[in-house]
Coordinates of C-alpha atoms in Angstrom, one line a residue:
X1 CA 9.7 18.3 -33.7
X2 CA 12.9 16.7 -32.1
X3 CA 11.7 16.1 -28.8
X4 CA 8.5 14.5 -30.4
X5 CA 10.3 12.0 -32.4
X6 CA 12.8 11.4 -29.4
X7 CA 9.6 10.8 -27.3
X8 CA 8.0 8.2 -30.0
X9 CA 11.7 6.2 -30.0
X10 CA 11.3 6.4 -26.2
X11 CA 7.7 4.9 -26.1
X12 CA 8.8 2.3 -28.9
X13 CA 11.5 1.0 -26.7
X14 CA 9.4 0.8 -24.1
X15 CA 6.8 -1.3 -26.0
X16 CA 9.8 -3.1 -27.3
X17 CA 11.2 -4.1 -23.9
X18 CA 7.7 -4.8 -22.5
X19 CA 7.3 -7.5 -25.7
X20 CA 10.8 -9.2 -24.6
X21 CA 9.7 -9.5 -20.9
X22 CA 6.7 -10.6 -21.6
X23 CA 8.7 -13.5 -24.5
X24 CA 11.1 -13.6 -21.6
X25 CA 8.0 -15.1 -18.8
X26 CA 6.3 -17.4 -21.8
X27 CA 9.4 -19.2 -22.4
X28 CA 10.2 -19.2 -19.0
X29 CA 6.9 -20.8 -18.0
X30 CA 7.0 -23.4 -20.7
X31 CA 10.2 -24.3 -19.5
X32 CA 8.9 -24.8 -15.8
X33 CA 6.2 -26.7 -17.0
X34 CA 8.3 -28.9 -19.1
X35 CA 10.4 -29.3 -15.7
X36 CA 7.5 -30.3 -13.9
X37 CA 6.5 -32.7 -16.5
X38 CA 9.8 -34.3 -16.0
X39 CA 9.7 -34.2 -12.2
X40 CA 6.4 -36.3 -12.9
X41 CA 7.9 -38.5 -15.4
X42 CA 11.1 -38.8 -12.7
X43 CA 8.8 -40.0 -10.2
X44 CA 7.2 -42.9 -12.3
X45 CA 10.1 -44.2 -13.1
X46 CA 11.2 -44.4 -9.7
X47 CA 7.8 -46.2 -9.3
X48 CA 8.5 -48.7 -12.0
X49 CA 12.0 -49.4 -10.8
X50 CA 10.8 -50.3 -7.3
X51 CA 8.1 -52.2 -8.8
X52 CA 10.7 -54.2 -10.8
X53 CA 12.8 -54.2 -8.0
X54 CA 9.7 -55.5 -5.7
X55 CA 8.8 -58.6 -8.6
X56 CA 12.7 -59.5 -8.6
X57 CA 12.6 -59.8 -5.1
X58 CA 9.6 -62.0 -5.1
X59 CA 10.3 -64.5 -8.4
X60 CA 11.0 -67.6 -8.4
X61 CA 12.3 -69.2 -11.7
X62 CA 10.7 -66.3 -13.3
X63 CA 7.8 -65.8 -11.8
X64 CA 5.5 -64.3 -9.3
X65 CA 2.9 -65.4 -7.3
X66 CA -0.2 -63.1 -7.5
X67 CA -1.2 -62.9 -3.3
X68 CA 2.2 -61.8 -3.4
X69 CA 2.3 -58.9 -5.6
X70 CA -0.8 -57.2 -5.1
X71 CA -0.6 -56.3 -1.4
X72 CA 2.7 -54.6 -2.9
X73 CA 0.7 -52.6 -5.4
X74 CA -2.1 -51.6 -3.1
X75 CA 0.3 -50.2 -0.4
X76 CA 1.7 -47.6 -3.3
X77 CA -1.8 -47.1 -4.3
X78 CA -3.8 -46.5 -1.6
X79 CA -1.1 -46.8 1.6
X80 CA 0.6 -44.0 0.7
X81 CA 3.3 -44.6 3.2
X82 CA 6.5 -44.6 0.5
X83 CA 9.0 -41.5 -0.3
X84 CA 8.3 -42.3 -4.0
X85 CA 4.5 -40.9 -4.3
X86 CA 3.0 -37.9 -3.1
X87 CA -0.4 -38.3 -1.6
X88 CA -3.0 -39.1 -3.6
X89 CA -0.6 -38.8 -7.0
X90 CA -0.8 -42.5 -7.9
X91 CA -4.2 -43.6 -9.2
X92 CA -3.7 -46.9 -10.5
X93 CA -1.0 -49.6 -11.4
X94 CA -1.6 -52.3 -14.2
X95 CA 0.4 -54.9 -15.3
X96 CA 0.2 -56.0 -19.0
X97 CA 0.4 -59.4 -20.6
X98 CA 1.3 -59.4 -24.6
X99 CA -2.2 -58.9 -26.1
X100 CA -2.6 -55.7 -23.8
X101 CA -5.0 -57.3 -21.4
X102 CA -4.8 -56.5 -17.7
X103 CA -3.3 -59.2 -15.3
X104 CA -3.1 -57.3 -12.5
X105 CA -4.7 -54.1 -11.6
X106 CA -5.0 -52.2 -8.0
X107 CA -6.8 -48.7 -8.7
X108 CA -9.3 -47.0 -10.8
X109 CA -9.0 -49.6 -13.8
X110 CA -11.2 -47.8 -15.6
X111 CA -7.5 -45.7 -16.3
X112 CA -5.9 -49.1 -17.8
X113 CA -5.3 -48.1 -22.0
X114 CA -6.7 -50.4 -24.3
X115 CA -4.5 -53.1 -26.0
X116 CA -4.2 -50.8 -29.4
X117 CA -2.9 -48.2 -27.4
X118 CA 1.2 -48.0 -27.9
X119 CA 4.1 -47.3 -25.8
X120 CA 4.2 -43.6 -23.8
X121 CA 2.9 -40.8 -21.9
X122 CA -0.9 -39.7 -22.5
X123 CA -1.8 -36.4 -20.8
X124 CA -5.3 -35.8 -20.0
X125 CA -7.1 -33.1 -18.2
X126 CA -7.0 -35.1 -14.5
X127 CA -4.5 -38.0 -14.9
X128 CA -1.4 -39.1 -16.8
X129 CA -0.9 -42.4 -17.7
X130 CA 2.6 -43.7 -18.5
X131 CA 2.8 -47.3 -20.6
X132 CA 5.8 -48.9 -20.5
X133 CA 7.1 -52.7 -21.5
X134 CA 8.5 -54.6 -18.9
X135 CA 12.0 -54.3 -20.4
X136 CA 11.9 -50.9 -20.4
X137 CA 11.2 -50.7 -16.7
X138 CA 14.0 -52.6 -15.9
X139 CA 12.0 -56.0 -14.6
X140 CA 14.9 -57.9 -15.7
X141 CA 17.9 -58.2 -13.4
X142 CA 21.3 -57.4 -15.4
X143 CA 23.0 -60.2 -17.4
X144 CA 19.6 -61.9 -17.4
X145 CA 19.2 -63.6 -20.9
X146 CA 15.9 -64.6 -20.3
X147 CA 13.0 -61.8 -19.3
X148 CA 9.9 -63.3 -19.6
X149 CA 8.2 -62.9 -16.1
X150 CA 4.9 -64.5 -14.8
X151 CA 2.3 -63.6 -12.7
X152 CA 0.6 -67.0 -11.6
X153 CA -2.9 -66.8 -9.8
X154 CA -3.2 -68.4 -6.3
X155 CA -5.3 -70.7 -5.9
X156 CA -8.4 -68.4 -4.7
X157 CA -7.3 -66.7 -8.0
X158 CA -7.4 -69.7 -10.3
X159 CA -11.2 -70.0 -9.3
X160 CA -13.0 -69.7 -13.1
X161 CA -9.5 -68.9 -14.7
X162 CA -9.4 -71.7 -16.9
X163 CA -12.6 -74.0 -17.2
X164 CA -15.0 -72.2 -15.1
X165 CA -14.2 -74.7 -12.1
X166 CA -12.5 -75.1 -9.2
X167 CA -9.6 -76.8 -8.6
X168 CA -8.9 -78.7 -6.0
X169 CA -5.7 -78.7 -3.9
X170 CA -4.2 -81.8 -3.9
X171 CA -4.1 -83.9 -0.8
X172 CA -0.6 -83.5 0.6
X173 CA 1.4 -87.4 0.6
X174 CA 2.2 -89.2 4.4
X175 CA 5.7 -88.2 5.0
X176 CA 5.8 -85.2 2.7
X177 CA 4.9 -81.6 3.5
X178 CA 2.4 -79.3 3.1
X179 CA 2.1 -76.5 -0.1
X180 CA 1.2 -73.2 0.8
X181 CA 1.3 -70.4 -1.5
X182 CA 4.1 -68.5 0.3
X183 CA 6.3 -71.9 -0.3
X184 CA 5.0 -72.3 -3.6
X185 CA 6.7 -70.7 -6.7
X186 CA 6.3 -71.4 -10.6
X187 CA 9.2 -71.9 -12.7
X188 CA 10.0 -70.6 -15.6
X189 CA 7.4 -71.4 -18.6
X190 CA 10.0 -73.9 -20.6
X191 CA 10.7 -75.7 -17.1
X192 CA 6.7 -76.4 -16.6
X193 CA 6.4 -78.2 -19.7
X194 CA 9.3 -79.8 -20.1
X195 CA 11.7 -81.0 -16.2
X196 CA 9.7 -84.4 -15.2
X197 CA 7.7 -84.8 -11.8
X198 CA 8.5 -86.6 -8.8
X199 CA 6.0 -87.8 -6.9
X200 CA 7.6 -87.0 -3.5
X201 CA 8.6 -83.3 -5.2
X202 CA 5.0 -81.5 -5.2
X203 CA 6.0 -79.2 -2.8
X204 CA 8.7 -76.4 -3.7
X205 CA 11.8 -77.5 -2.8
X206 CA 14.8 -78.0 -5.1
X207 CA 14.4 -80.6 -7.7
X208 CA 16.5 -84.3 -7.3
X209 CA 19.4 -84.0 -9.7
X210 CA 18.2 -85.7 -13.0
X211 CA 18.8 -89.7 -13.6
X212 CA 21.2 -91.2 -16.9
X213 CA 22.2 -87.4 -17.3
X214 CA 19.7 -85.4 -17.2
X215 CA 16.9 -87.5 -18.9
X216 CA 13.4 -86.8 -18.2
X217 CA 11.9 -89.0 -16.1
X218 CA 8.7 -90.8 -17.2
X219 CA 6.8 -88.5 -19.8
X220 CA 3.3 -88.7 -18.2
X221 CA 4.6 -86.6 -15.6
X222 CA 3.4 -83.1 -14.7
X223 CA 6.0 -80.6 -14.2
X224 CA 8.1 -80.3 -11.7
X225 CA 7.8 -77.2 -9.9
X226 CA 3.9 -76.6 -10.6
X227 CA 2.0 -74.7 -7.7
X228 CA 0.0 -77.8 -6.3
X229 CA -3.6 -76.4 -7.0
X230 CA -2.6 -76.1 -10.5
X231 CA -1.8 -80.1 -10.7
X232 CA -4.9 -81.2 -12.1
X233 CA -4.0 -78.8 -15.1
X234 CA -2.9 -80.5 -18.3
X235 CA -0.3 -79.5 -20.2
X236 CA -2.2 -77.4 -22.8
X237 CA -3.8 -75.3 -19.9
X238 CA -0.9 -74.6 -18.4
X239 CA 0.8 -73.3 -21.1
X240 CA -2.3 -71.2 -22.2
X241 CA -2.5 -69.6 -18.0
X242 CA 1.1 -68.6 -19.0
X243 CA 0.5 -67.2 -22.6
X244 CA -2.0 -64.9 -20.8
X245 CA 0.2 -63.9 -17.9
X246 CA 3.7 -62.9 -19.5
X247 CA 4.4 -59.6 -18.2
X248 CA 4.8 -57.4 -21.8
X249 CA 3.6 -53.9 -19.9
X250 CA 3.5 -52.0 -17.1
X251 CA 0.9 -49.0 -17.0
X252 CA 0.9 -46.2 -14.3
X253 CA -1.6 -43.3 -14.1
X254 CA -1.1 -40.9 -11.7
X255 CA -2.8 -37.3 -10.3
X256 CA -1.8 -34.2 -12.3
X257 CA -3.5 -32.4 -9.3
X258 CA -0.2 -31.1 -8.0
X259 CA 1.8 -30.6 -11.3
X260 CA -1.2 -28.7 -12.6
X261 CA -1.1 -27.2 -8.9
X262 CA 2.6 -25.6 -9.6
X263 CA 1.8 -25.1 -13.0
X264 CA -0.5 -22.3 -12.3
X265 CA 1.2 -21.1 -9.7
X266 CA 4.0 -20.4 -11.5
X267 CA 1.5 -19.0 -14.4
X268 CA 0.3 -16.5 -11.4
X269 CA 3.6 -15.5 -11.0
X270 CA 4.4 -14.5 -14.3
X271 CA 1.4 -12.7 -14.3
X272 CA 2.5 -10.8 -11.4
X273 CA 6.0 -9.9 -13.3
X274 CA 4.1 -8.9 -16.4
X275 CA 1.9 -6.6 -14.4
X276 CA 5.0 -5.2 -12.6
X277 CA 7.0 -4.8 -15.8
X278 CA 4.1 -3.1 -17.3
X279 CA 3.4 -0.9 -14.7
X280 CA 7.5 -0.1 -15.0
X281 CA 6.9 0.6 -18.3
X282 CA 4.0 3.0 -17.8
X283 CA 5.4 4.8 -14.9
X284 CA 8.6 5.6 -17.0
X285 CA 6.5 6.7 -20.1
X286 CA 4.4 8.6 -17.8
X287 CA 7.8 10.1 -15.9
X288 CA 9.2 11.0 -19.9
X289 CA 5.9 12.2 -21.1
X290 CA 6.2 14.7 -18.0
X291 CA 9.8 15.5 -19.1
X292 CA 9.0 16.3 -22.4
X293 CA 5.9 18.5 -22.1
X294 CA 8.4 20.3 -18.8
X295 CA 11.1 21.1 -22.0
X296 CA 8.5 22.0 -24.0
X297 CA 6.8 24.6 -21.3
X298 CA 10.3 25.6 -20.6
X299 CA 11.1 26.2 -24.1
X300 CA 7.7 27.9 -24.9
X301 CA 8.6 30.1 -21.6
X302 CA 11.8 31.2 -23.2
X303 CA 9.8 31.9 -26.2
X304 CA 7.6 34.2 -24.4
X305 CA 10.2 35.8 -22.2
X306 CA 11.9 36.7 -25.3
X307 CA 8.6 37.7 -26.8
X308 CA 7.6 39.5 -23.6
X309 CA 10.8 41.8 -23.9
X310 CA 10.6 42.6 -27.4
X311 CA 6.8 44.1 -26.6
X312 CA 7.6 46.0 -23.6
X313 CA 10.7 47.4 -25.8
X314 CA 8.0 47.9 -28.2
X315 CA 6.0 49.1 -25.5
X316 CA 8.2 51.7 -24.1
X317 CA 8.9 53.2 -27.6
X318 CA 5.4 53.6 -28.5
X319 CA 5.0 55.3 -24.7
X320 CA 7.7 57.5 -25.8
X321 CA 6.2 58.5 -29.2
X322 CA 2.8 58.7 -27.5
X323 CA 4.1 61.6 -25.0
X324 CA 6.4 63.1 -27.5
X325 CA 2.8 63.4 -30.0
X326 CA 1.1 65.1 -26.9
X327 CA 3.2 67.9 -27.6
X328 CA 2.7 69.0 -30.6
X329 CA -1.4 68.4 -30.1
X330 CA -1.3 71.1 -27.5
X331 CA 0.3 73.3 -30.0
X332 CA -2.1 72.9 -32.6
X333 CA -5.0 72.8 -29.9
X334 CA -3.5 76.1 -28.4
X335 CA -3.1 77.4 -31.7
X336 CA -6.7 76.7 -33.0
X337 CA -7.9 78.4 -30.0
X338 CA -6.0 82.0 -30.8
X339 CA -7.5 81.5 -34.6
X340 CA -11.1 81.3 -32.8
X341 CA -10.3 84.5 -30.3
X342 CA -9.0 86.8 -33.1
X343 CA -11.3 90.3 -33.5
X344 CA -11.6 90.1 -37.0
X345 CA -12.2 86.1 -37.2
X346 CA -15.1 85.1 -39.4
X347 CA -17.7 82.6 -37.8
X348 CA -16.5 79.7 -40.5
X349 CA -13.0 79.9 -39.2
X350 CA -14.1 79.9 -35.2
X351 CA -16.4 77.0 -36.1
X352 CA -13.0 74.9 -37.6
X353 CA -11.1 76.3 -35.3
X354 CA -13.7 74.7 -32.5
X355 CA -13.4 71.4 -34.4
X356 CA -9.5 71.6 -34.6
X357 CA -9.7 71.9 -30.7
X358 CA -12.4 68.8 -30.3
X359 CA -10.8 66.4 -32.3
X360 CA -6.9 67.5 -30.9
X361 CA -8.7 66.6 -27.3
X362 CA -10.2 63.4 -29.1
X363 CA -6.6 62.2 -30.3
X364 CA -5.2 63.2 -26.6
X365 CA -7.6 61.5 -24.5
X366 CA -6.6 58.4 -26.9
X367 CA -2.9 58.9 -26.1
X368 CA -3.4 59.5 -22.7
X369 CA -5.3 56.1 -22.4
X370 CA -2.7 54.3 -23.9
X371 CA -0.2 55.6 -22.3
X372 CA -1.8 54.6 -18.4
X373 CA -2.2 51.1 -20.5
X374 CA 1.2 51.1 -21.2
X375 CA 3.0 51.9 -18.3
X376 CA 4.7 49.5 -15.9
X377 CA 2.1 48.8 -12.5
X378 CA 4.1 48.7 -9.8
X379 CA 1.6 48.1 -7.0
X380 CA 2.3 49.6 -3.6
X381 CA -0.2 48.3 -1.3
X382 CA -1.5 50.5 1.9
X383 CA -4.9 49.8 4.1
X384 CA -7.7 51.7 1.8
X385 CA -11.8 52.0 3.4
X386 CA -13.7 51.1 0.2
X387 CA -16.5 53.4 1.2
X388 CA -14.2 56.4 0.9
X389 CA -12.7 55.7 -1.9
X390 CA -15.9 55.0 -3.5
X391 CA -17.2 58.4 -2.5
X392 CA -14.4 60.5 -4.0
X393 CA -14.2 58.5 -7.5
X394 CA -18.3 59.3 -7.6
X395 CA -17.5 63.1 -6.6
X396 CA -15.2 63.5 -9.6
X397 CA -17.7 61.6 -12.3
X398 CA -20.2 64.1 -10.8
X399 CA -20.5 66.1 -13.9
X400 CA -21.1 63.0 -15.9
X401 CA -23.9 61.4 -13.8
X402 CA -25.9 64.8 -13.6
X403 CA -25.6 64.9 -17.4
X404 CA -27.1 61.7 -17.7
X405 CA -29.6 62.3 -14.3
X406 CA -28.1 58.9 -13.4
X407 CA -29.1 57.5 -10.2
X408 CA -26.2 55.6 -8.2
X409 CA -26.4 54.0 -4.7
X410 CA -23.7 52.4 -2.5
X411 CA -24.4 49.6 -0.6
X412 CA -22.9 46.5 1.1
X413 CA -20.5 46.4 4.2
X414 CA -17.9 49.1 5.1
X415 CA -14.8 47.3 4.3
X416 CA -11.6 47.8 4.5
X417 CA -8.9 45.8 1.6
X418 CA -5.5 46.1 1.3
X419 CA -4.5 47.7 -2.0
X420 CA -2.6 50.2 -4.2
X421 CA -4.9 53.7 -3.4
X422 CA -3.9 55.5 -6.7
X423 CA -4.5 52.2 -8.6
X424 CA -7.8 51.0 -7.2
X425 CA -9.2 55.1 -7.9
X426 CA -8.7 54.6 -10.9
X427 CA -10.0 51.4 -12.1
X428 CA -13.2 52.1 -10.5
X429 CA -13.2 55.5 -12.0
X430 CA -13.0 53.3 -15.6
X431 CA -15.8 50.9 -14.6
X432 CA -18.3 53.7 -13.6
X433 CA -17.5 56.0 -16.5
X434 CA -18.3 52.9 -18.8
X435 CA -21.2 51.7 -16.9
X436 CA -22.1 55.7 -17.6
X437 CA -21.9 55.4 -20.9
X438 CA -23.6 52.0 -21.6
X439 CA -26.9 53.8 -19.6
X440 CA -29.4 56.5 -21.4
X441 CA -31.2 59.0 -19.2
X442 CA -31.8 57.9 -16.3
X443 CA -30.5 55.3 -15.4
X444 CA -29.5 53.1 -12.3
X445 CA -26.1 52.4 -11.1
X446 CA -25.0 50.3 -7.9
X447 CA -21.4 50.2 -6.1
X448 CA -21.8 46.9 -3.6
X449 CA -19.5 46.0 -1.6
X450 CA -18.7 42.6 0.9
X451 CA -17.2 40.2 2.9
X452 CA -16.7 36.4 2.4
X453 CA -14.6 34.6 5.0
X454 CA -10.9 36.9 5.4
X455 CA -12.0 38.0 1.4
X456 CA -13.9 40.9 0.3
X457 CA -15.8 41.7 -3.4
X458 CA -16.8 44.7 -5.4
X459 CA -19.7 45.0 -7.5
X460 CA -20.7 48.0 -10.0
X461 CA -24.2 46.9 -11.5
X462 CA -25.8 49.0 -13.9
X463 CA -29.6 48.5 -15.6
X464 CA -28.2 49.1 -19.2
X465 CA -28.1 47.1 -22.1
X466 CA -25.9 44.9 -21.0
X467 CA -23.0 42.6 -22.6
X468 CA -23.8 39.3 -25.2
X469 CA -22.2 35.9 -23.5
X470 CA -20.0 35.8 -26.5
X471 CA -18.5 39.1 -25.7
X472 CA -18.0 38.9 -21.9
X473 CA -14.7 37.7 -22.2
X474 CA -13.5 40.2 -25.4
X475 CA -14.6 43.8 -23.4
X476 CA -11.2 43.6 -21.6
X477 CA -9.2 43.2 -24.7
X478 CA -7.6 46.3 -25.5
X479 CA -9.4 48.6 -28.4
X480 CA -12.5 46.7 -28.3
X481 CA -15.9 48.7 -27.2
X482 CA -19.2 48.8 -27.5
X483 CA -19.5 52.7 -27.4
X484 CA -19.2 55.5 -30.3
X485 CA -17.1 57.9 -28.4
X486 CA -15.1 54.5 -26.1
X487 CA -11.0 54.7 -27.0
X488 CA -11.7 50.2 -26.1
X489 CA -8.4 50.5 -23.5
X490 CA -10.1 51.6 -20.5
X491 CA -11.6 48.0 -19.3
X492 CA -8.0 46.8 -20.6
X493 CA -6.7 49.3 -18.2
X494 CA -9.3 47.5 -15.2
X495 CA -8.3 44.1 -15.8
X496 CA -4.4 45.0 -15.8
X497 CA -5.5 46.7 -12.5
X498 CA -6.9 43.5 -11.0
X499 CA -4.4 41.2 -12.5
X500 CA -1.6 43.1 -11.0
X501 CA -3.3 43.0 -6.9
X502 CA -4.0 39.3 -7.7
X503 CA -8.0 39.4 -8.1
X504 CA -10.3 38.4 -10.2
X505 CA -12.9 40.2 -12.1
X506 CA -15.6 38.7 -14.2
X507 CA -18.6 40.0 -16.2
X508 CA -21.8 38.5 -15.4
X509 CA -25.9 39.1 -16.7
X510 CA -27.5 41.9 -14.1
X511 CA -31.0 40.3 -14.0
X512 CA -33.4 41.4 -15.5
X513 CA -31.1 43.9 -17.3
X514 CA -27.9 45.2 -17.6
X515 CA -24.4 44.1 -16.6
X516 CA -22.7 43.6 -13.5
X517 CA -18.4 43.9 -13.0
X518 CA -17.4 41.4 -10.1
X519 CA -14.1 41.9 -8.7
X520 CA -13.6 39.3 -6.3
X521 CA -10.4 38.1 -4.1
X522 CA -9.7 41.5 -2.3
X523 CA -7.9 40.9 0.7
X524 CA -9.5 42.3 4.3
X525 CA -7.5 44.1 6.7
X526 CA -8.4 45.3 10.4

């Protein structure tokens, strides 16, 4: 009872320890995959930083020119030549103006959120897209007061931007320059509108210092610092093409091909730990299971070894009672037998005196039975011919086969087994006496005898009644018998026989009728 309730703690702790590994990997994964999220989220925010880094470097009174920027954007889109994206891991880049519209895009812009869609990360099955204001991407250098940034279209740009027309680049002035757009850079939105224009200033060059301190000069003036295809823009228009292209937000969606990649690697591999542990687990339950049924045999074998010597003390004592009774049965069976010899004795006391002697050879036979089933069988092996031993076991049951006018027959292959003579006489002398006594008058008994591979068997078949399948196993437990006058010890007295030389006997059907005695596992010699 002990050792089960030990084993149960045993196989709870297992169970227990299994539940912690397996807690152990979960939280172990989710913290990986919270690490690669990060890694990802590391990345786009080195992205975003070059990016503001890249506009910085490419403004000009706070703004950017839009042929500029977007061969910039491409090359971390689709060049993939930079230390800040894996291939294939950025899909697209868009730049956000205040209302949540797109000013520029370079990708799949079918990724770009809609304007109603707020600041942060949105993970979907394929792609993750991070939105981000421009201030919080660091577009701004430090100790800037003033952030707005715009992206101004070139002039191929501008085609249908405003009025659904062209417009035309102004024709450059004798003695001036000409504008290109890689001259050419906007000022900042209050400066359009408001510093006054100078002819001989269309280009972008630094503005004259300003006449009677600062005034403006003229106010039908365009702004100084205008792009010169924009020019022909008023006032109003200009201010609107601004509005709409204030940088407010900065959208990045890149591949989760390679985070979902590690992801489920790393899943695999806590799989792989879980199986291990598992298989841990089972291999030390198995291991104590082992253990514990080992004590339990060995406890059960004590068990039995002390059980074992109390019957063989019993055993020996009821040996020694059985011979010490003999005794006193020959006396009465010898004194009986004066009682039946006397001159003057009636015939009513020879007659009890006859069944005095009968029933004293009754209770002997019985004794002597038990005590052959009780003795010790120490087996002292010597070459024995089964032929001749059969022979002279037949000779002395002689009496009892003419009795009957039993026919028996001796076949097989002369074989010679290694065995204990004395022994081996007499358990077949118990197997043909009971195949004797299961027959009536005449009768048919066989002794056959043969060799498989380095193994001989013995058969003694008989055309009797035979022996029910329920009862083949019971007829060599001692005192049990089919017969009126059987004592029930003498197939006992067999199968201690065979047991003891290491063989094997078995009762089997003798077709069409009868029973047959297999002894099998005799070992050939010579």
């Amino acid at each position: 009872m002990d050792l089960s309730r030990r084993s149960t703690t045993i196989y709870g702790l297992l169970l227990a320890v299994w539940v912690l590994v397996l807690g152990w990997q979960v939280e172990e994964h989710v913290r990986f995959r919270e690490a690669a999220k990060t890694e990802l989220r590391g990345r786009a925010g080195a992205i975003a930083t070059f990016l503001s880094a890249t506009i910085r470097g490419q403004r000009w009174r706070n703004a950017v020119i839009q042929d500029r920027l977007e061969p910039v954007l491409d090359l971390l889109v689709n060049g993939r030549t930079n230390e800040l994206v894996r291939p294939s891991e950025l899909v697209a880049i868009t730049l956000l103006n205040s209302a949540g519209d797109p000013v520029v895009s370079v990708g799949d812009t079918n990724l770009a959120p809609p304007a109603a869609m707020p600041e942060g990360e949105y993970w979907g099955p394929k792609v993750v897209t991070f939105v981000n204001p421009v201030y919080g991407v660091s577009i701004a250098a430090e100790g800037e007061t003033n952030n707005s940034i715009i992206v101004l279209p070139g002039r191929r740009d501008l085609t249908n931007e405003m009025h659904g027309r062209d417009f035309p680049r102004p024709e450059p002035q004798a003695g001036l320059p000409s504008t290109n757009s890689a001259e050419n850079a906007p000022s900042p939105g209050s400066n359009f509108d408001r510093e006054p224009h100078d002819p001989q200033h269309d280009s972008m060059g630094p503005p004259p210092p300003p006449d009677d301190g600062g005034e403006p000069r003229g106010p039908g003036r365009r702004g100084r610092g205008r792009p010169p295809w924009m020019n022909r823009m008023s006032d109003d228009e200009f201010k609107a093409l601004i509005t709409k292209r204030e940088l407010h937000g900065l959208v990045l969606a890149m591949s989760t091909e390679k985070y979902r990649g590690v992801v489920v690697n790393d899943l695999w591999l806590r799989f792989v730990i879980l199986f291990f542990a598992g298989i841990s687990a089972a291999g030390f339950g198995l291991a104590w299971r082992t253990v514990s049924r080992t004590s339990e045999l060995q406890i059960r074998l004590v068990r039995a070894s002390e059980l074992n010597t109390h019957l063989r003390e019993m055993n020996l004592a009821a040996a020694g009672l059985a011979h010490e009774t003999r005794n006193p049965l020959n006396i009465i069976r010898g004194m009986a037998q004066m009682l039946s010899r006397q001159a003057d004795a009636t015939p009513e006391i020879k007659e009890k005196s006859h069944a005095i002697v009968n029933e004293t050879d009754k209770v002997t036979a019985q004794l002597n039975e038990f005590i052959n089933y009780s003795r010790p069988r120490e087996i002292r092996r010597a070459t024995l011919p089964l032929h001749p031993a059969i022979q002279e076991v037949v000779r002395a049951l002689n009496y009892d086969i003419e009795e009957k006018k039993v026919k028996l027959e001796v076949k097989g292959e002369p074989v010679t087994i290694e065995a204990d003579e004395q022994l081996f006489r007499q358990m077949l002398f118990n197997l043909l006496l009971n195949a004797v006594q299961a027959l009536d008058t005449g009768g048919e008994i066989q002794v056959v005898t043969g060799r498989k591979a380095a193994e001989a068997f013995l058969e003694v078949r008989d055309n009797g009644q035979g022996v029910p399948l329920e009862r083949r196993k019971e007829i060599f437990k001692p005192y049990f018998t089919t017969h009126q006058k059987g004592t029930g010890l003498g197939l006992a007295v067999v199968q201690q026989i065979v047991l003891a030389h290491g063989w094997e006997i078995e009762c089997l059907s003798n077709e069409p009728k009868g029973a047959v005695f297999r002894i099998t596992h005799l070992t050939v010699t010579g």
